[in-house]
Coordinates of C-alpha atoms in Angstrom, one line a residue:
Chain A
M3 CA 54.1 -5.0 12.0
S4 CA 52.6 -2.7 14.4
A5 CA 53.7 -0.3 16.7
D6 CA 52.0 1.1 20.1
A7 CA 51.3 5.0 18.6
V8 CA 51.7 6.5 22.4
S9 CA 55.3 4.8 22.2
L10 CA 56.4 6.1 19.0
P11 CA 59.5 8.3 19.2
G12 CA 58.9 12.2 18.1
L13 CA 55.0 11.2 19.5
A14 CA 53.9 13.2 22.5
W15 CA 50.1 12.5 22.8
H16 CA 47.8 14.8 25.0
E17 CA 44.3 13.7 26.4
N18 CA 42.5 16.3 24.9
G19 CA 43.0 14.2 21.5
Q20 CA 45.8 16.4 20.3
S21 CA 49.4 15.4 19.5
S22 CA 52.8 17.0 19.3
L23 CA 55.6 15.8 16.9
S24 CA 59.1 16.2 16.3
G25 CA 62.2 14.4 15.2
S26 CA 62.2 12.0 12.8
L27 CA 58.1 11.6 13.1
L28 CA 57.8 15.1 12.0
R29 CA 60.3 14.9 9.1
L30 CA 58.2 12.2 7.9
E31 CA 55.2 14.3 8.4
R32 CA 56.9 16.6 6.2
A33 CA 57.9 14.3 3.4
V34 CA 54.2 13.0 3.1
D35 CA 53.0 16.3 2.5
R36 CA 55.8 17.1 0.2
I37 CA 54.2 14.0 -1.4
F38 CA 50.5 15.4 -1.2
L39 CA 52.1 18.6 -3.1
S40 CA 53.9 17.0 -5.9
W41 CA 50.5 15.8 -6.7
A42 CA 48.5 19.2 -6.4
G43 CA 51.5 20.4 -8.9
T44 CA 50.5 17.9 -10.9
W45 CA 47.8 20.1 -11.9
S46 CA 49.4 23.4 -10.8
A47 CA 46.9 23.7 -7.8
E48 CA 47.2 26.9 -6.3
E49 CA 47.9 26.6 -2.9
Y50 CA 45.9 28.8 -0.1
R51 CA 46.5 29.1 3.3
F52 CA 43.2 29.9 4.9
P53 CA 43.2 30.8 9.1
T54 CA 41.8 28.1 11.4
F55 CA 38.2 29.8 12.1
I56 CA 35.6 29.5 9.4
A57 CA 32.2 31.9 9.4
A58 CA 29.0 29.7 10.9
R59 CA 27.2 31.3 8.3
D60 CA 29.4 30.1 5.7
L61 CA 29.1 26.1 7.2
A62 CA 25.2 26.9 7.7
R63 CA 25.1 27.0 3.8
L64 CA 26.2 23.5 3.5
D65 CA 23.6 22.7 6.3
Y66 CA 26.3 21.4 8.1
F67 CA 25.1 22.0 11.6
H68 CA 22.0 19.8 10.9
S69 CA 24.1 17.1 9.7
F70 CA 26.8 17.2 11.6
P71 CA 26.1 18.9 15.1
H72 CA 28.2 16.0 17.1
L73 CA 31.7 16.5 15.2
V74 CA 31.4 20.7 15.9
T75 CA 33.6 22.8 17.7
F76 CA 33.1 26.4 18.3
P77 CA 35.8 29.2 19.5
I78 CA 34.2 30.9 22.4
V79 CA 35.0 34.1 24.1
L80 CA 33.6 36.0 27.4
D81 CA 31.4 38.6 27.1
P82 CA 33.5 41.8 27.2
D83 CA 31.1 43.5 29.7
D84 CA 33.6 44.7 32.4
E85 CA 31.2 43.5 34.8
N86 CA 31.0 40.0 33.5
L87 CA 34.6 40.1 32.8
R88 CA 34.9 40.9 37.0
R89 CA 32.8 38.3 37.9
F90 CA 34.9 35.8 35.7
T91 CA 37.9 36.9 37.4
T92 CA 36.8 37.2 41.1
G93 CA 35.6 33.6 41.2
E94 CA 38.2 30.5 40.1
P95 CA 38.4 30.4 36.6
L96 CA 39.6 27.0 36.9
A97 CA 37.3 24.0 38.5
D98 CA 39.3 21.2 40.1
D99 CA 38.1 18.6 37.0
G100 CA 40.0 21.3 34.7
S101 CA 36.9 22.9 33.3
V102 CA 37.0 26.6 33.0
R103 CA 34.2 28.4 35.5
L104 CA 32.6 30.9 32.2
A105 CA 31.2 33.8 33.0
A106 CA 28.8 35.2 30.2
T107 CA 30.0 34.6 26.7
S108 CA 29.6 36.3 23.5
P109 CA 27.5 35.6 20.6
I110 CA 29.3 32.6 18.6
R111 CA 29.7 33.6 15.0
D112 CA 32.7 30.9 13.6
V113 CA 33.4 27.4 14.0
L114 CA 36.9 25.7 14.2
T115 CA 37.9 24.6 10.7
P116 CA 36.3 21.0 10.4
A117 CA 37.5 20.2 7.0
A118 CA 40.1 22.1 4.8
C119 CA 38.6 22.6 1.5
Y120 CA 35.6 24.1 2.7
H121 CA 37.1 27.9 3.0
F122 CA 37.6 27.1 -0.9
Y123 CA 34.1 27.4 -1.2
A124 CA 33.1 30.5 1.0
H125 CA 36.4 31.9 -0.8
F126 CA 34.4 31.7 -4.5
C127 CA 31.3 31.9 -3.5
G128 CA 29.6 34.0 -6.3
Q129 CA 32.3 33.2 -8.7
A130 CA 32.0 32.2 -12.2
F131 CA 34.9 30.2 -13.6
A132 CA 36.0 30.4 -17.6
A133 CA 38.3 27.4 -16.8
P134 CA 38.5 24.5 -14.1
Q135 CA 40.3 25.6 -10.9
Y136 CA 42.8 23.1 -9.3
L137 CA 43.5 24.4 -5.7
T138 CA 45.3 23.2 -2.4
T139 CA 45.3 23.8 1.1
R140 CA 46.0 22.6 4.1
N141 CA 44.2 23.3 7.7
T142 CA 44.4 22.1 11.4
C143 CA 40.6 20.8 11.8
F144 CA 38.5 19.7 14.6
R145 CA 36.1 17.3 15.2
R146 CA 34.9 16.4 18.4
E147 CA 34.5 12.7 18.6
A148 CA 33.4 10.1 21.3
Y149 CA 37.0 9.0 22.1
Y150 CA 40.3 10.0 21.0
A151 CA 43.4 7.8 19.4
P152 CA 47.1 9.0 19.0
L153 CA 47.0 9.6 15.7
R154 CA 44.1 7.8 14.8
R155 CA 41.4 9.7 16.1
Q156 CA 42.1 13.3 17.1
W157 CA 40.0 16.3 17.9
G158 CA 43.1 18.5 16.1
F159 CA 44.3 16.9 13.2
S160 CA 46.2 18.1 10.2
M161 CA 44.2 17.6 6.5
R162 CA 46.0 18.4 3.0
E163 CA 43.2 18.7 0.5
I164 CA 43.5 18.7 -3.4
V165 CA 40.3 20.7 -5.0
C166 CA 38.7 21.0 -8.8
I167 CA 35.8 23.2 -9.3
G168 CA 34.8 22.8 -12.6
S169 CA 32.6 21.1 -15.1
A170 CA 31.2 17.5 -13.8
A171 CA 33.4 16.0 -16.3
E172 CA 36.9 18.1 -15.1
V173 CA 36.0 17.3 -11.9
E174 CA 35.4 13.3 -12.7
A175 CA 38.4 12.9 -14.6
F176 CA 40.7 15.0 -11.6
L177 CA 39.2 12.6 -9.2
E178 CA 40.3 9.6 -11.2
T179 CA 43.5 10.7 -12.2
T180 CA 44.3 11.4 -8.8
R181 CA 42.8 8.7 -7.2
E182 CA 45.2 6.1 -9.7
R183 CA 48.3 8.5 -9.0
V184 CA 47.6 7.7 -5.1
A185 CA 47.0 4.3 -5.4
D186 CA 50.1 3.5 -7.7
F187 CA 51.9 5.4 -5.1
F188 CA 50.6 2.8 -2.4
G189 CA 51.8 0.1 -4.8
R190 CA 55.5 1.6 -5.1
I191 CA 56.2 1.6 -1.5
G192 CA 54.0 -1.3 -0.6
L193 CA 51.4 0.1 2.2
P194 CA 48.5 -2.1 1.8
I195 CA 45.5 0.1 1.4
A196 CA 42.0 -1.1 0.4
W197 CA 39.7 1.3 -1.4
A198 CA 36.2 1.6 -0.1
H199 CA 32.9 3.4 -0.5
A200 CA 31.7 5.6 2.4
T201 CA 29.5 7.7 3.7
D202 CA 29.9 10.7 5.7
P203 CA 29.5 10.6 9.5
F204 CA 25.8 12.3 9.5
F205 CA 24.4 12.7 12.9
N206 CA 20.9 10.6 12.9
P207 CA 21.8 9.3 9.4
T208 CA 18.7 7.4 8.5
R209 CA 16.7 10.7 8.8
N210 CA 19.0 12.7 6.8
P211 CA 18.5 12.9 3.1
K212 CA 21.8 13.4 2.2
Y213 CA 23.0 10.1 4.0
V214 CA 20.4 8.3 2.1
A215 CA 21.5 9.6 -1.3
Q216 CA 25.3 8.9 -0.4
R217 CA 24.1 5.4 0.1
L218 CA 22.4 5.3 -3.0
E219 CA 24.7 7.1 -5.6
P220 CA 28.2 6.6 -3.6
V221 CA 30.3 9.9 -3.8
K222 CA 32.8 9.0 -1.5
T223 CA 36.1 6.5 -1.9
E224 CA 37.9 6.0 1.0
M225 CA 41.7 4.7 1.4
V226 CA 41.4 2.5 4.0
F227 CA 44.4 0.9 6.1
G228 CA 44.0 -2.2 8.5
D229 CA 40.7 -2.9 9.3
D230 CA 38.7 0.5 9.4
L231 CA 41.2 3.5 9.1
A232 CA 40.5 5.8 6.5
I233 CA 43.8 7.6 6.1
G234 CA 41.9 9.6 2.9
S235 CA 38.9 9.7 0.5
V236 CA 38.1 11.1 -3.0
N237 CA 35.0 12.8 -3.1
F238 CA 32.7 13.9 -5.6
H239 CA 30.2 16.7 -4.1
R240 CA 28.3 16.9 -8.0
S241 CA 26.8 20.3 -7.9
Y242 CA 26.5 20.6 -4.3
M243 CA 29.3 23.4 -3.2
G244 CA 28.5 24.8 -6.7
E245 CA 24.4 25.7 -5.7
A246 CA 25.2 26.5 -2.0
F247 CA 28.1 28.8 -3.1
S248 CA 26.4 30.2 -6.4
M249 CA 29.9 28.8 -8.2
R250 CA 29.3 28.7 -11.9
R251 CA 31.7 27.0 -14.7
G252 CA 30.8 28.4 -17.8
D253 CA 27.1 28.5 -18.0
E254 CA 26.3 25.7 -15.7
E255 CA 26.8 25.6 -11.9
A256 CA 29.8 24.3 -10.8
Y257 CA 30.7 20.9 -9.6
S258 CA 33.4 20.5 -7.0
G259 CA 35.2 17.3 -5.6
C260 CA 38.3 17.3 -3.7
V261 CA 40.9 14.5 -2.3
A262 CA 42.0 14.6 1.3
F263 CA 44.5 13.2 3.2
G264 CA 44.9 13.2 6.9
L265 CA 48.3 13.4 8.0
E266 CA 48.5 11.9 11.4
R267 CA 46.5 8.8 10.2
W268 CA 49.4 8.6 7.4
L269 CA 52.0 8.4 9.7
Y270 CA 50.1 5.8 11.9
A271 CA 49.7 3.9 8.8
I272 CA 53.6 4.1 7.8
T273 CA 54.7 3.3 11.3
S274 CA 52.5 0.4 11.9
H275 CA 53.1 -0.9 8.8
F276 CA 56.8 -0.4 8.6
G277 CA 57.7 0.1 12.1
P278 CA 58.8 2.7 14.3
E279 CA 62.2 3.1 12.8
P280 CA 63.3 5.6 10.6
G281 CA 65.5 3.2 8.8
A282 CA 62.6 0.7 7.8
W283 CA 60.4 3.2 6.3
P284 CA 60.1 3.3 2.1
D285 CA 61.8 5.5 0.2
L286 CA 58.8 8.0 -0.5
G287 CA 60.3 9.5 -3.3
V288 CA 60.4 13.2 -2.0
S289 CA 63.6 15.3 -1.7
D290 CA 64.5 16.6 1.5
P291 CA 63.5 21.2 1.0
Chain B
M1 CA -3.7 -3.7 -4.8
N2 CA -1.2 -1.7 -6.8
T3 CA -0.6 -2.9 -10.6
E4 CA 2.8 -2.4 -12.0
G5 CA 1.3 -0.1 -14.3
S6 CA -0.3 2.1 -11.8
F7 CA 2.8 1.9 -9.8
K8 CA 5.1 3.5 -11.8
K9 CA 2.2 6.1 -13.0
E10 CA 2.0 7.1 -9.6
L11 CA 5.6 7.1 -9.0
R12 CA 6.1 9.5 -12.3
D13 CA 3.6 11.9 -10.8
W14 CA 5.1 11.9 -7.6
I15 CA 8.5 13.0 -9.2
V16 CA 6.9 15.6 -11.4
V17 CA 5.0 17.1 -8.7
R18 CA 8.3 17.6 -6.8
N19 CA 10.6 18.6 -9.3
Q20 CA 8.6 21.6 -11.0
K21 CA 11.2 22.0 -13.7
I22 CA 10.5 18.9 -15.0
A23 CA 7.9 17.9 -17.1
P24 CA 6.8 14.1 -17.8
E25 CA 8.5 14.1 -21.4
D26 CA 11.7 15.3 -19.5
F27 CA 12.4 11.8 -18.4
D28 CA 11.9 7.9 -19.5
D29 CA 11.6 5.1 -17.1
D30 CA 15.4 4.5 -17.2
T31 CA 16.8 7.9 -17.1
P32 CA 19.1 8.3 -14.0
L33 CA 16.8 10.0 -11.6
I34 CA 19.4 11.3 -9.1
Q35 CA 22.7 11.7 -12.0
E36 CA 20.0 13.6 -13.6
R37 CA 19.1 15.6 -11.0
I38 CA 15.5 14.9 -11.7
I39 CA 15.3 13.8 -8.0
T40 CA 17.8 15.7 -5.6
S41 CA 19.5 14.5 -3.0
L42 CA 17.6 16.3 -0.7
Q43 CA 14.7 14.8 -2.0
V44 CA 15.6 11.0 -1.5
L45 CA 14.2 10.5 1.8
D46 CA 10.5 12.1 1.0
L47 CA 10.9 9.3 -1.9
V48 CA 11.5 6.6 0.9
L49 CA 8.2 8.2 2.6
F50 CA 6.3 8.1 -0.4
L51 CA 7.3 4.5 -1.4
E52 CA 6.5 3.1 2.6
E53 CA 3.2 4.9 1.7
L54 CA 2.4 3.4 -1.8
T55 CA 3.7 -0.2 -0.6
G56 CA 2.2 0.1 3.1
S57 CA 5.8 -1.4 4.6
A58 CA 8.7 0.2 5.8
V59 CA 11.7 0.6 4.1
D60 CA 15.3 -0.2 5.8
V61 CA 17.3 2.8 4.5
E62 CA 20.4 0.6 5.9
Q63 CA 19.5 -1.9 3.5
L64 CA 19.6 0.2 0.4
K65 CA 21.7 -0.6 -2.2
P66 CA 23.8 1.6 -4.3
G67 CA 21.7 2.1 -7.7
A68 CA 18.5 1.1 -5.6
F69 CA 16.8 4.5 -7.2
R70 CA 18.8 4.8 -10.2
S71 CA 15.7 5.1 -12.8
V72 CA 11.7 4.4 -12.6
N73 CA 12.5 1.2 -13.8
V74 CA 14.6 0.4 -11.1
I75 CA 12.7 1.4 -8.3
C76 CA 9.8 -0.5 -9.8
A77 CA 11.6 -3.7 -10.1
S78 CA 12.5 -3.2 -6.3
F79 CA 9.7 -2.0 -4.6
G80 CA 6.5 -2.3 -7.3
P81 CA 4.4 -5.1 -7.1
G82 CA 6.4 -8.3 -6.7
G83 CA 9.7 -6.2 -6.5
Q84 CA 12.4 -7.3 -4.1
R85 CA 12.7 -4.9 -1.9
G86 CA 15.6 -2.7 -1.2
G87 CA 17.2 -2.6 -4.4

């Protein structure tokens, strides 16, 4: 059974690649997030709430701007110089096509969060851990795309992540156990999901060594609904974050991994497979708050 | 033309020159190169270019299979004299 996402009760679609939720669809979104939190709870994961922006300097440690320039979204402000602001206000700030006629802008030092877990590595930069860290956070993430589709591909979307920073063995055990838990859940509610190796969406991938390395040694496994919709992923960073942010676990560089869920895509998968009526949705096994 | 032995030696020499923390005796021909960080993820594209230079033919990275650079022996089996190419 499939549903046209645009006509889903409780969904208002915005042509700028974002959606508003209300009613039963918003309640489903909250229930889905409670499932994620229950999985985080099995690791006694500490929950964090991070801001919308992340420092460009932090993303540069990940070589983000070379790897994903096509995805990045910057917050931009006008140069506060009085003359510059006067110039902006005395013209017509908005063009007929809806674009803003900017005056001079201030230097950009921040990025709208592209992945929820990046904040953890910046937050724990330089730290040495005596025990594995289990963490969870949720953020609105922003990725510029060539096109947008309701719930499936959005400029702004919600991402919940469960993260482990620890030794290689600790991170691998975390990823495997969490993956089994998620797979069991899909089986229990009857949502058809295929697990598939994937690579990150690098710019100019064949000239990017990280893309080639991901092809050779897969570190990303996606939960794929339908033909090609990844509603989540299991990611083994090896020591990449540990090195980039000088994190240590015992005497070694810290390893890390994350399990990431795209909430809007979960809504798409559930309403597409079970139908738009809440009565047809499966019991997700989480109680109302 | 490279013999299998000289191909392997050139490959091992390239790895040691690239990773100055590694001595030739630190890894054998079956050591997992990327997993053990003998080759870092940032060096794999350089390794592709080196293999192209060594073999005189282009490597299509979109055709590389998981594990194609797993060890010196695996690389030699795929890209060395008589290899299958592309892993």
